[in-house]
mmCIF file of C-alpha atoms and ligand atoms in Angstrom:
data_model
loop_
_atom_site.group_PDB
_atom_site.id
_atom_site.type_symbol
_atom_site.label_atom_id
_atom_site.label_comp_id
_atom_site.label_asym_id
_atom_site.label_seq_id
_atom_site.Cartn_x
_atom_site.Cartn_y
_atom_site.Cartn_z
ATOM 1 C CA GLY A 1 -61.631 109.199 91.438
ATOM 2 C CA SER A 2 -61.300 107.185 88.323
ATOM 3 C CA VAL A 3 -58.521 106.143 85.978
ATOM 4 C CA VAL A 4 -57.153 108.919 83.698
ATOM 5 C CA ALA A 5 -55.544 107.857 80.220
ATOM 6 C CA GLU A 6 -52.561 109.240 78.657
ATOM 7 C CA HIS A 7 -52.325 110.060 74.856
ATOM 8 C CA TYR A 8 -49.628 107.549 74.160
ATOM 9 C CA ARG A 9 -51.030 104.078 74.687
ATOM 10 C CA PRO A 10 -48.792 101.055 74.018
ATOM 11 C CA ARG A 11 -50.262 98.209 73.094
ATOM 12 C CA VAL A 12 -49.704 95.932 76.326
ATOM 13 C CA SER A 13 -50.312 92.261 76.834
ATOM 14 C CA TYR A 14 -50.691 90.796 80.413
ATOM 15 C CA TYR A 15 -50.071 87.779 81.598
ATOM 16 C CA MET A 16 -51.476 85.730 84.661
ATOM 17 C CA ARG A 17 -52.637 82.338 85.807
ATOM 18 C CA GLU A 18 -54.516 82.502 89.013
ATOM 19 C CA GLN A 19 -52.792 79.321 90.215
ATOM 20 C CA ALA A 20 -49.460 80.844 90.502
ATOM 21 C CA GLY A 21 -50.758 82.489 93.422
ATOM 22 C CA ASN A 22 -51.702 79.442 95.350
ATOM 23 C CA PHE A 23 -48.253 78.102 95.662
ATOM 24 C CA HIS A 24 -46.236 77.910 99.091
ATOM 25 C CA TYR A 25 -42.665 77.522 99.749
ATOM 26 C CA GLY A 26 -43.239 76.827 103.349
ATOM 27 C CA ARG A 27 -44.495 78.657 106.326
ATOM 28 C CA GLN A 28 -41.200 80.508 107.232
ATOM 29 C CA HIS A 29 -39.869 81.427 103.909
ATOM 30 C CA PRO A 30 -40.107 84.849 102.770
ATOM 31 C CA MET A 31 -40.942 84.325 99.144
ATOM 32 C CA LYS A 32 -44.729 84.424 98.944
ATOM 33 C CA PRO A 33 -46.518 83.630 95.658
ATOM 34 C CA HIS A 34 -50.043 85.139 97.237
ATOM 35 C CA ARG A 35 -48.376 88.483 96.294
ATOM 36 C CA LEU A 36 -49.408 87.801 92.552
ATOM 37 C CA THR A 37 -52.847 87.360 93.771
ATOM 38 C CA LEU A 38 -52.906 90.675 95.695
ATOM 39 C CA THR A 39 -51.267 92.014 92.708
ATOM 40 C CA ASN A 40 -53.964 90.838 90.122
ATOM 41 C CA HIS A 41 -56.738 92.042 92.363
ATOM 42 C CA LEU A 42 -55.683 95.360 92.694
ATOM 43 C CA VAL A 43 -54.866 95.903 88.695
ATOM 44 C CA LEU A 44 -58.327 94.128 87.567
ATOM 45 C CA ASN A 45 -60.119 96.256 90.492
ATOM 46 C CA TYR A 46 -58.441 99.647 88.892
ATOM 47 C CA GLY A 47 -59.968 98.542 85.567
ATOM 48 C CA LEU A 48 -56.623 98.191 84.209
ATOM 49 C CA HIS A 49 -57.590 95.272 82.164
ATOM 50 C CA LYS A 50 -59.337 97.478 79.781
ATOM 51 C CA TYR A 51 -55.952 98.873 78.507
ATOM 52 C CA MET A 52 -54.139 95.412 78.073
ATOM 53 C CA ASP A 53 -55.174 92.228 76.199
ATOM 54 C CA VAL A 54 -55.094 89.711 79.203
ATOM 55 C CA TYR A 55 -53.575 86.223 78.614
ATOM 56 C CA GLU A 56 -53.790 82.876 80.601
ATOM 57 C CA PRO A 57 -50.482 81.758 79.502
ATOM 58 C CA ARG A 58 -49.770 78.078 78.864
ATOM 59 C CA ARG A 59 -47.187 76.213 80.819
ATOM 60 C CA ALA A 60 -43.772 75.802 79.383
ATOM 61 C CA THR A 61 -42.791 72.697 77.968
ATOM 62 C CA GLU A 62 -39.802 70.603 79.146
ATOM 63 C CA GLU A 63 -38.102 70.847 76.018
ATOM 64 C CA GLU A 64 -38.445 74.814 76.121
ATOM 65 C CA ILE A 65 -36.644 74.876 79.696
ATOM 66 C CA ARG A 66 -34.206 72.421 78.083
ATOM 67 C CA GLU A 67 -32.978 75.410 75.786
ATOM 68 C CA PHE A 68 -30.955 76.511 79.108
ATOM 69 C CA HIS A 69 -31.310 73.931 81.799
ATOM 70 C CA ALA A 70 -29.633 70.819 82.071
ATOM 71 C CA GLU A 71 -31.244 67.679 81.643
ATOM 72 C CA ASP A 72 -30.308 65.606 85.118
ATOM 73 C CA TYR A 73 -31.718 69.206 86.650
ATOM 74 C CA ILE A 74 -34.970 69.208 84.788
ATOM 75 C CA GLU A 75 -35.552 65.428 85.479
ATOM 76 C CA PHE A 76 -34.768 66.236 89.487
ATOM 77 C CA LEU A 77 -37.117 69.104 89.483
ATOM 78 C CA LYS A 78 -39.725 66.986 87.672
ATOM 79 C CA ARG A 79 -39.905 64.039 89.607
ATOM 80 C CA VAL A 80 -39.263 65.357 93.087
ATOM 81 C CA THR A 81 -41.779 66.003 95.682
ATOM 82 C CA PRO A 82 -42.093 66.535 99.047
ATOM 83 C CA ASP A 83 -43.509 63.081 99.653
ATOM 84 C CA ASN A 84 -40.395 61.444 97.731
ATOM 85 C CA GLN A 85 -37.584 64.032 98.731
ATOM 86 C CA LYS A 86 -36.027 61.007 100.878
ATOM 87 C CA GLU A 87 -35.119 59.218 97.814
ATOM 88 C CA PHE A 88 -33.672 62.210 96.101
ATOM 89 C CA ALA A 89 -31.680 63.374 99.713
ATOM 90 C CA ASN A 90 -28.292 62.215 97.957
ATOM 91 C CA CYS A 91 -28.856 64.802 95.360
ATOM 92 C CA PHE A 92 -29.974 67.859 97.492
ATOM 93 C CA SER A 93 -26.517 69.072 97.915
ATOM 94 C CA GLU A 94 -25.706 68.549 94.167
ATOM 95 C CA PHE A 95 -28.959 70.649 93.443
ATOM 96 C CA ASN A 96 -28.627 73.454 95.974
ATOM 97 C CA ILE A 97 -31.598 72.133 97.697
ATOM 98 C CA GLY A 98 -32.102 73.640 101.374
ATOM 99 C CA ASP A 99 -33.933 76.576 103.171
ATOM 100 C CA ASP A 100 -33.322 79.035 100.370
ATOM 101 C CA CYS A 101 -34.507 76.652 97.534
ATOM 102 C CA PRO A 102 -36.923 73.904 99.436
ATOM 103 C CA ILE A 103 -38.736 71.154 97.679
ATOM 104 C CA PHE A 104 -42.749 72.293 97.710
ATOM 105 C CA ASP A 105 -45.992 70.849 96.507
ATOM 106 C CA GLY A 106 -46.125 71.834 92.892
ATOM 107 C CA MET A 107 -42.798 72.765 92.569
ATOM 108 C CA TRP A 108 -42.174 71.917 88.741
ATOM 109 C CA ASP A 109 -45.749 73.041 87.971
ATOM 110 C CA PHE A 110 -45.033 76.680 89.442
ATOM 111 C CA CYS A 111 -41.788 76.805 87.346
ATOM 112 C CA ARG A 112 -43.510 75.811 83.983
ATOM 113 C CA ILE A 113 -46.362 78.267 84.852
ATOM 114 C CA TYR A 114 -43.890 81.362 85.131
ATOM 115 C CA SER A 115 -41.737 80.288 82.616
ATOM 116 C CA GLY A 116 -44.230 79.785 80.114
ATOM 117 C CA ALA A 117 -45.563 83.385 80.572
ATOM 118 C CA SER A 118 -42.422 84.912 80.116
ATOM 119 C CA ILE A 119 -41.582 82.486 76.967
ATOM 120 C CA GLU A 120 -45.079 83.633 75.504
ATOM 121 C CA ALA A 121 -44.470 87.282 76.453
ATOM 122 C CA ALA A 122 -41.163 87.220 74.381
ATOM 123 C CA ARG A 123 -42.716 85.284 71.397
ATOM 124 C CA LYS A 124 -45.815 88.099 71.748
ATOM 125 C CA LEU A 125 -43.161 91.235 71.288
ATOM 126 C CA ILE A 126 -41.404 89.443 68.658
ATOM 127 C CA SER A 127 -44.597 88.825 66.578
ATOM 128 C CA GLY A 128 -45.090 92.991 66.913
ATOM 129 C CA SER A 129 -48.346 92.208 68.030
ATOM 130 C CA ALA A 130 -47.482 94.113 71.516
ATOM 131 C CA ASP A 131 -45.204 96.631 72.360
ATOM 132 C CA ILE A 132 -44.883 95.866 76.381
ATOM 133 C CA ALA A 133 -45.635 92.464 77.844
ATOM 134 C CA VAL A 134 -46.150 92.294 81.511
ATOM 135 C CA ASN A 135 -45.457 88.942 83.543
ATOM 136 C CA TRP A 136 -45.447 89.655 87.291
ATOM 137 C CA MET A 137 -45.040 85.925 87.890
ATOM 138 C CA GLY A 138 -41.587 85.811 86.118
ATOM 139 C CA GLY A 139 -38.259 87.589 86.823
ATOM 140 C CA LEU A 140 -36.363 84.487 88.739
ATOM 141 C CA HIS A 141 -32.979 86.007 88.154
ATOM 142 C CA HIS A 142 -30.867 83.563 90.294
ATOM 143 C CA ALA A 143 -31.503 80.026 89.014
ATOM 144 C CA LYS A 144 -28.561 78.590 87.274
ATOM 145 C CA LYS A 145 -28.028 76.124 84.208
ATOM 146 C CA TYR A 146 -27.164 73.104 86.815
ATOM 147 C CA GLU A 147 -29.287 74.524 90.067
ATOM 148 C CA PRO A 148 -31.742 76.329 91.697
ATOM 149 C CA SER A 149 -30.495 79.356 93.492
ATOM 150 C CA GLY A 150 -32.221 82.277 95.834
ATOM 151 C CA PHE A 151 -35.801 81.294 95.710
ATOM 152 C CA CYS A 152 -35.232 80.537 91.550
ATOM 153 C CA TYR A 153 -35.412 77.173 90.115
ATOM 154 C CA VAL A 154 -35.832 77.838 86.197
ATOM 155 C CA ASN A 155 -34.331 81.128 85.018
ATOM 156 C CA ASP A 156 -37.658 82.418 82.907
ATOM 157 C CA ILE A 157 -35.330 85.657 82.010
ATOM 158 C CA VAL A 158 -32.869 83.398 80.201
ATOM 159 C CA LEU A 159 -35.324 81.022 78.637
ATOM 160 C CA ALA A 160 -37.230 84.646 77.252
ATOM 161 C CA ILE A 161 -33.726 86.280 76.431
ATOM 162 C CA LEU A 162 -33.025 83.439 74.094
ATOM 163 C CA GLN A 163 -36.304 83.598 72.466
ATOM 164 C CA LEU A 164 -35.825 87.230 71.946
ATOM 165 C CA LEU A 165 -32.435 86.780 70.681
ATOM 166 C CA ARG A 166 -34.004 84.648 67.515
ATOM 167 C CA TYR A 167 -35.086 87.942 65.881
ATOM 168 C CA TYR A 168 -33.601 90.881 67.735
ATOM 169 C CA PRO A 169 -29.579 91.479 67.272
ATOM 170 C CA ARG A 170 -29.097 92.903 70.727
ATOM 171 C CA VAL A 171 -31.488 92.653 74.066
ATOM 172 C CA LEU A 172 -30.870 94.823 76.612
ATOM 173 C CA TYR A 173 -31.478 93.291 80.376
ATOM 174 C CA VAL A 174 -32.275 95.769 83.144
ATOM 175 C CA ASP A 175 -32.219 94.706 86.560
ATOM 176 C CA ILE A 176 -33.677 97.018 89.817
ATOM 177 C CA ASP A 177 -34.012 93.943 92.265
ATOM 178 C CA ILE A 178 -32.109 94.531 95.381
ATOM 179 C CA HIS A 179 -30.121 91.307 94.595
ATOM 180 C CA HIS A 180 -27.732 91.091 92.001
ATOM 181 C CA GLY A 181 -28.920 89.476 88.876
ATOM 182 C CA ASP A 182 -26.165 87.024 88.746
ATOM 183 C CA GLY A 183 -27.908 83.822 86.927
ATOM 184 C CA VAL A 184 -28.788 86.233 83.937
ATOM 185 C CA GLN A 185 -25.392 87.728 83.782
ATOM 186 C CA GLU A 186 -23.382 84.344 84.086
ATOM 187 C CA ALA A 187 -25.763 83.116 81.131
ATOM 188 C CA PHE A 188 -24.727 85.936 78.626
ATOM 189 C CA TYR A 189 -21.246 86.852 80.238
ATOM 190 C CA THR A 190 -19.504 86.064 76.874
ATOM 191 C CA THR A 191 -21.819 87.344 74.248
ATOM 192 C CA ASP A 192 -22.306 91.045 73.029
ATOM 193 C CA ARG A 193 -25.792 90.594 71.819
ATOM 194 C CA VAL A 194 -27.014 90.621 75.308
ATOM 195 C CA MET A 195 -26.104 93.349 77.507
ATOM 196 C CA THR A 196 -27.106 92.960 81.367
ATOM 197 C CA CYS A 197 -27.252 95.911 83.590
ATOM 198 C CA SER A 198 -27.941 95.217 87.374
ATOM 199 C CA PHE A 199 -28.448 97.965 90.329
ATOM 200 C CA HIS A 200 -28.305 96.187 93.639
ATOM 201 C CA LYS A 201 -26.837 96.255 97.184
ATOM 202 C CA TYR A 202 -23.189 94.700 96.881
ATOM 203 C CA ASN A 203 -21.105 94.620 100.094
ATOM 204 C CA GLY A 204 -19.392 90.913 99.458
ATOM 205 C CA ASP A 205 -21.807 89.420 101.806
ATOM 206 C CA PHE A 206 -25.243 90.250 100.926
ATOM 207 C CA PHE A 207 -26.530 87.443 98.899
ATOM 208 C CA PRO A 208 -25.632 86.222 96.193
ATOM 209 C CA GLY A 209 -22.377 88.003 96.840
ATOM 210 C CA THR A 210 -21.394 88.910 93.203
ATOM 211 C CA GLY A 211 -22.004 92.287 91.097
ATOM 212 C CA ALA A 212 -19.022 94.096 92.074
ATOM 213 C CA ILE A 213 -18.438 96.840 89.256
ATOM 214 C CA ASP A 214 -14.995 95.382 87.807
ATOM 215 C CA GLU A 215 -17.028 92.301 86.770
ATOM 216 C CA MET A 216 -17.489 93.565 83.421
ATOM 217 C CA GLY A 217 -18.184 90.254 80.823
ATOM 218 C CA SER A 218 -15.468 88.155 79.222
ATOM 219 C CA GLY A 219 -14.294 87.635 75.401
ATOM 220 C CA LEU A 220 -16.910 88.703 73.007
ATOM 221 C CA GLY A 221 -18.956 90.021 76.087
ATOM 222 C CA LYS A 222 -16.099 92.127 77.595
ATOM 223 C CA PHE A 223 -17.883 95.478 78.910
ATOM 224 C CA TYR A 224 -21.422 93.780 77.879
ATOM 225 C CA ALA A 225 -22.161 93.260 81.776
ATOM 226 C CA VAL A 226 -22.708 96.334 83.663
ATOM 227 C CA ASN A 227 -23.095 96.494 87.714
ATOM 228 C CA VAL A 228 -24.044 99.063 89.606
ATOM 229 C CA PRO A 229 -23.158 98.175 93.354
ATOM 230 C CA LEU A 230 -25.052 100.172 95.928
ATOM 231 C CA GLN A 231 -24.892 100.420 99.763
ATOM 232 C CA ASP A 232 -27.762 100.382 102.277
ATOM 233 C CA GLY A 233 -30.459 103.157 102.046
ATOM 234 C CA ILE A 234 -30.302 104.610 98.935
ATOM 235 C CA ASP A 235 -33.119 107.359 98.667
ATOM 236 C CA ASP A 236 -35.477 108.249 95.593
ATOM 237 C CA ARG A 237 -33.543 111.241 94.205
ATOM 238 C CA SER A 238 -30.071 109.587 94.142
ATOM 239 C CA TYR A 239 -31.346 106.058 92.557
ATOM 240 C CA THR A 240 -33.481 107.946 89.881
ATOM 241 C CA GLN A 241 -30.601 110.362 88.874
ATOM 242 C CA LEU A 242 -28.308 107.157 88.809
ATOM 243 C CA PHE A 243 -30.595 104.941 87.028
ATOM 244 C CA LYS A 244 -31.231 107.586 84.171
ATOM 245 C CA ASN A 245 -27.566 108.543 83.926
ATOM 246 C CA VAL A 246 -26.695 105.337 83.064
ATOM 247 C CA MET A 247 -29.642 103.743 81.214
ATOM 248 C CA THR A 248 -29.604 107.129 79.128
ATOM 249 C CA ALA A 249 -25.478 105.990 78.324
ATOM 250 C CA VAL A 250 -26.363 102.480 77.793
ATOM 251 C CA MET A 251 -29.341 103.209 75.423
ATOM 252 C CA GLU A 252 -27.241 105.216 73.340
ATOM 253 C CA THR A 253 -24.009 103.115 73.176
ATOM 254 C CA PHE A 254 -25.726 99.446 72.744
ATOM 255 C CA LYS A 255 -29.074 100.335 70.964
ATOM 256 C CA PRO A 256 -30.845 97.183 72.094
ATOM 257 C CA GLY A 257 -33.858 96.000 69.457
ATOM 258 C CA ALA A 258 -35.628 94.717 72.874
ATOM 259 C CA ILE A 259 -35.267 95.261 76.440
ATOM 260 C CA VAL A 260 -36.211 92.834 79.253
ATOM 261 C CA LEU A 261 -36.881 94.639 82.641
ATOM 262 C CA GLN A 262 -36.660 92.952 86.174
ATOM 263 C CA CYS A 263 -38.956 95.091 88.546
ATOM 264 C CA GLY A 264 -37.870 93.205 91.754
ATOM 265 C CA ALA A 265 -39.901 95.395 94.471
ATOM 266 C CA ASP A 266 -37.418 94.492 97.290
ATOM 267 C CA SER A 267 -35.820 97.779 96.726
ATOM 268 C CA LEU A 268 -38.333 99.285 97.802
ATOM 269 C CA GLY A 269 -38.099 100.919 101.581
ATOM 270 C CA LEU A 270 -39.390 98.629 104.306
ATOM 271 C CA ASP A 271 -38.955 95.148 102.586
ATOM 272 C CA ARG A 272 -38.460 92.152 104.808
ATOM 273 C CA LEU A 273 -35.483 91.256 102.922
ATOM 274 C CA GLY A 274 -34.128 94.267 101.481
ATOM 275 C CA VAL A 275 -32.368 97.557 102.810
ATOM 276 C CA PHE A 276 -33.094 100.397 100.531
ATOM 277 C CA ASN A 277 -35.293 103.489 100.985
ATOM 278 C CA LEU A 278 -37.277 104.018 97.475
ATOM 279 C CA SER A 279 -40.799 105.011 97.043
ATOM 280 C CA ILE A 280 -43.238 102.944 94.628
ATOM 281 C CA ALA A 281 -43.157 106.289 92.727
ATOM 282 C CA ALA A 282 -39.300 106.179 92.323
ATOM 283 C CA HIS A 283 -39.469 102.396 91.711
ATOM 284 C CA GLY A 284 -42.278 103.097 89.036
ATOM 285 C CA GLU A 285 -40.155 106.049 87.525
ATOM 286 C CA CYS A 286 -37.347 103.616 86.534
ATOM 287 C CA VAL A 287 -40.373 101.942 84.400
ATOM 288 C CA ARG A 288 -41.538 105.126 82.928
ATOM 289 C CA PHE A 289 -37.894 105.975 82.139
ATOM 290 C CA MET A 290 -37.391 102.578 80.320
ATOM 291 C CA ARG A 291 -40.781 103.029 78.699
ATOM 292 C CA GLN A 292 -40.169 106.260 77.186
ATOM 293 C CA PHE A 293 -37.410 104.942 74.733
ATOM 294 C CA GLY A 294 -40.359 103.148 72.661
ATOM 295 C CA VAL A 295 -38.289 99.705 72.023
ATOM 296 C CA PRO A 296 -40.333 96.597 72.703
ATOM 297 C CA MET A 297 -40.090 95.582 76.302
ATOM 298 C CA MET A 298 -40.975 93.132 78.578
ATOM 299 C CA VAL A 299 -41.675 94.060 82.202
ATOM 300 C CA ILE A 300 -41.177 90.980 85.009
ATOM 301 C CA GLY A 301 -41.354 90.638 88.463
ATOM 302 C CA GLY A 302 -38.826 89.269 90.923
ATOM 303 C CA GLY A 303 -38.063 89.520 94.600
ATOM 304 C CA GLY A 304 -40.365 91.457 97.087
ATOM 305 C CA TYR A 305 -40.870 90.277 100.592
ATOM 306 C CA THR A 306 -43.204 92.745 102.411
ATOM 307 C CA ILE A 307 -46.006 91.839 99.954
ATOM 308 C CA ARG A 308 -48.653 94.372 100.603
ATOM 309 C CA ASN A 309 -46.098 96.725 99.089
ATOM 310 C CA VAL A 310 -45.067 94.368 96.398
ATOM 311 C CA ALA A 311 -48.687 94.294 95.299
ATOM 312 C CA ARG A 312 -49.267 98.009 95.118
ATOM 313 C CA CYS A 313 -45.622 98.586 93.233
ATOM 314 C CA TRP A 314 -46.544 96.266 90.236
ATOM 315 C CA THR A 315 -49.867 97.481 90.332
ATOM 316 C CA TYR A 316 -48.724 101.240 89.941
ATOM 317 C CA GLU A 317 -46.188 99.661 87.260
ATOM 318 C CA THR A 318 -49.045 98.148 85.292
ATOM 319 C CA GLY A 319 -50.527 101.686 85.430
ATOM 320 C CA ILE A 320 -47.308 103.132 84.007
ATOM 321 C CA VAL A 321 -46.762 100.869 80.827
ATOM 322 C CA CYS A 322 -50.371 101.243 80.299
ATOM 323 C CA GLY A 323 -50.179 105.225 80.344
ATOM 324 C CA ALA A 324 -53.012 105.235 82.695
ATOM 325 C CA GLU A 325 -52.592 107.406 85.819
ATOM 326 C CA LEU A 326 -54.436 105.713 89.179
ATOM 327 C CA PRO A 327 -56.003 107.663 91.870
ATOM 328 C CA ASP A 328 -53.908 107.103 95.179
ATOM 329 C CA ALA A 329 -57.147 105.433 96.851
ATOM 330 C CA LEU A 330 -57.191 101.721 96.103
ATOM 331 C CA PRO A 331 -60.324 100.055 94.594
ATOM 332 C CA PRO A 332 -61.782 97.758 97.166
ATOM 333 C CA THR A 333 -61.068 94.294 97.125
ATOM 334 C CA VAL A 334 -61.181 91.142 99.085
ATOM 335 C CA TYR A 335 -57.677 91.368 100.163
ATOM 336 C CA ASN A 336 -58.749 94.990 101.521
ATOM 337 C CA ASP A 337 -56.897 94.101 104.967
ATOM 338 C CA PHE A 338 -53.540 93.855 103.682
ATOM 339 C CA PHE A 339 -53.638 97.357 102.919
ATOM 340 C CA ALA A 340 -55.031 98.887 106.009
ATOM 341 C CA PRO A 341 -54.672 101.474 107.656
ATOM 342 C CA ASP A 342 -54.264 103.733 104.870
ATOM 343 C CA TYR A 343 -55.811 101.513 101.751
ATOM 344 C CA SER A 344 -53.442 104.185 99.518
ATOM 345 C CA LEU A 345 -51.314 103.155 96.266
ATOM 346 C CA HIS A 346 -48.455 105.254 97.709
ATOM 347 C CA PRO A 347 -47.769 104.786 101.769
ATOM 348 C CA GLN A 348 -44.882 106.457 103.284
ATOM 349 C CA LEU A 349 -41.941 103.600 102.945
ATOM 350 C CA SER A 350 -39.090 105.518 103.648
ATOM 351 C CA GLY A 351 -37.009 106.407 106.558
ATOM 352 C CA ARG A 352 -35.907 102.841 108.362
ATOM 353 C CA VAL A 353 -32.423 103.133 107.280
ATOM 354 C CA ALA A 354 -29.715 105.838 106.609
ATOM 355 C CA ASN A 355 -28.276 106.523 103.054
ATOM 356 C CA HIS A 356 -24.950 105.147 103.327
ATOM 357 C CA ASN A 357 -24.291 106.162 99.317
ATOM 358 C CA THR A 358 -22.462 109.424 99.575
ATOM 359 C CA ARG A 359 -22.676 111.870 96.705
ATOM 360 C CA ALA A 360 -18.867 111.227 96.118
ATOM 361 C CA TYR A 361 -19.577 107.460 95.801
ATOM 362 C CA LEU A 362 -22.423 107.947 93.320
ATOM 363 C CA ASN A 363 -20.232 110.085 91.333
ATOM 364 C CA ALA A 364 -17.342 108.121 91.212
ATOM 365 C CA LEU A 365 -19.339 104.893 90.209
ATOM 366 C CA THR A 366 -21.060 107.116 87.548
ATOM 367 C CA ALA A 367 -18.127 107.907 85.994
ATOM 368 C CA ARG A 368 -16.577 104.341 86.107
ATOM 369 C CA ILE A 369 -19.604 103.168 84.396
ATOM 370 C CA LEU A 370 -19.767 105.824 81.470
ATOM 371 C CA GLU A 371 -16.143 105.156 80.700
ATOM 372 C CA GLN A 372 -16.936 101.253 80.566
ATOM 373 C CA LEU A 373 -19.687 102.189 78.027
ATOM 374 C CA ARG A 374 -17.387 104.238 76.168
ATOM 375 C CA TYR A 375 -15.242 101.138 75.265
ATOM 376 C CA LEU A 376 -18.285 99.782 73.181
ATOM 377 C CA LYS A 377 -18.400 102.815 70.941
ATOM 378 C CA GLY A 378 -14.914 102.002 69.230
HETATM 379 O O1 V1P Z 1 -28.390 84.544 102.257
HETATM 380 C C1 V1P Z 1 -28.928 83.806 101.890
HETATM 381 C C2 V1P Z 1 -27.974 82.207 101.612
HETATM 382 C C3 V1P Z 1 -28.594 81.778 102.912
HETATM 383 N N1 V1P Z 1 -27.349 81.719 103.578
HETATM 384 C C4 V1P Z 1 -26.419 80.629 103.484
HETATM 385 C C5 V1P Z 1 -26.647 82.424 102.446
HETATM 386 N N2 V1P Z 1 -29.959 83.635 101.230
HETATM 387 C C6 V1P Z 1 -30.874 84.671 100.926
HETATM 388 C C7 V1P Z 1 -31.621 84.671 99.385
HETATM 389 C C8 V1P Z 1 -32.168 85.609 99.137
HETATM 390 C C9 V1P Z 1 -32.920 85.727 97.627
HETATM 391 C C10 V1P Z 1 -33.516 86.773 96.889
HETATM 392 C C11 V1P Z 1 -34.103 86.382 95.694
HETATM 393 C C12 V1P Z 1 -34.560 87.615 94.908
HETATM 394 O O2 V1P Z 1 -33.498 88.211 94.231
HETATM 395 C C13 V1P Z 1 -35.004 86.974 93.442
HETATM 396 C C14 V1P Z 1 -36.678 86.093 93.596
HETATM 397 O O3 V1P Z 1 -35.235 88.305 95.389
HETATM 398 C C15 V1P Z 1 -31.830 84.638 102.115
HETATM 399 C C16 V1P Z 1 -32.323 85.991 103.025
HETATM 400 C C17 V1P Z 1 -31.558 87.066 103.079
HETATM 401 N N3 V1P Z 1 -31.911 87.609 104.083
HETATM 402 O O4 V1P Z 1 -30.898 87.337 102.273
HETATM 403 N N4 V1P Z 1 -32.592 83.773 102.428
HETATM 404 C C18 V1P Z 1 -33.769 83.819 103.242
HETATM 405 N N5 V1P Z 1 -33.267 85.108 103.554
HETATM 406 C C19 V1P Z 1 -34.635 82.983 103.875
HETATM 407 C C20 V1P Z 1 -34.988 83.623 105.435
HETATM 408 C C21 V1P Z 1 -36.020 82.418 105.760
HETATM 409 C C22 V1P Z 1 -36.187 81.288 104.968
HETATM 410 C C23 V1P Z 1 -35.681 81.067 104.105
HETATM 411 C C24 V1P Z 1 -34.614 81.777 103.381
HETATM 412 ZN ZN1 ZN Z 2 -34.347 90.363 95.271
#
């Protein structure tokens, strides 16, 4: 089969640097940058580059990263390496270095690559020369001003939103990673110019432990943080219905000038760290739904630990933003073996975990969030 194109075709910019896929967090570590290489090969072999402007972005400069991160922390990130890390051992607890955020070869370079791409993507939207800008390397939503957290060292999302705020009065951040988007929420907790909206597993124990429904922002930012805490095993129908109900109200009340959509793929069924039950089709439906508002949009990556499915998901979503329908049979790539035995874009992912989100729970959740949003109108 071949790619079928839709009538509406937004101008899409795609950011990718091949080296990004060659970094290693460590053998036991679940974060595998190689998923970026897999994604890129599928995207190109489906021929999606014909629908997009493909850019090899430049690295973020230290000065650009300083717009959010503290100077001491940047200095540490720049200087520490696996070889000299003994000299820095006294800083490790200060800077939250450990199993989740190890020191690995080229760590600072990796940060500059994925952050540079998000910053460039934001500037591209501002310039008006793209409607949608895609950076699967980015989306590292846990990084804090003074420290790394949950596999994230530099918060490319905060840096990109700071760029967007130079031009757009209001920016909406939407996060469908299974983990709470805590770093982005914290950075904009007290402003009414950024609304953060995160859908995640929450039980007080699951990483990072934040994202309860009553975290709503403070000061001027009160009611501008939206949290949608979910239980294990949420399925396609419940998730997409909830997502559409919440996002319809968010778009009506907040009226953003730009959207940043974090597409963490650890909310898919069968994820190595995740416990949801979503199909690639349902995950992509969230992207399609946000796209149809026709508001300038950045689409970025995030988590995703069963890497064959991360690559499938982000490829499918690249197709969605382009308005290109992809045949289910994957095009052959040098990485074919990853996609055995079905070699298809939409394998069955659900069924491992039971859905612990009752209809009553989801209805109550929706009602509370719509009530929170009503405070914005007045
Ligand atoms: O649960 C924890 C910390 C470690 N404990 C002391 C509490 N960490 C999680 C971190 C998950 C980060 C997700 C990042 C993202 O949202 C964005 C890129 O997807 C964690 C887990 C887990 N199952 O939640 N770390 C690890 N697993 C881990 C396993 C093996 C080696 C290193 C880390
Ligand atoms: Zn995650």
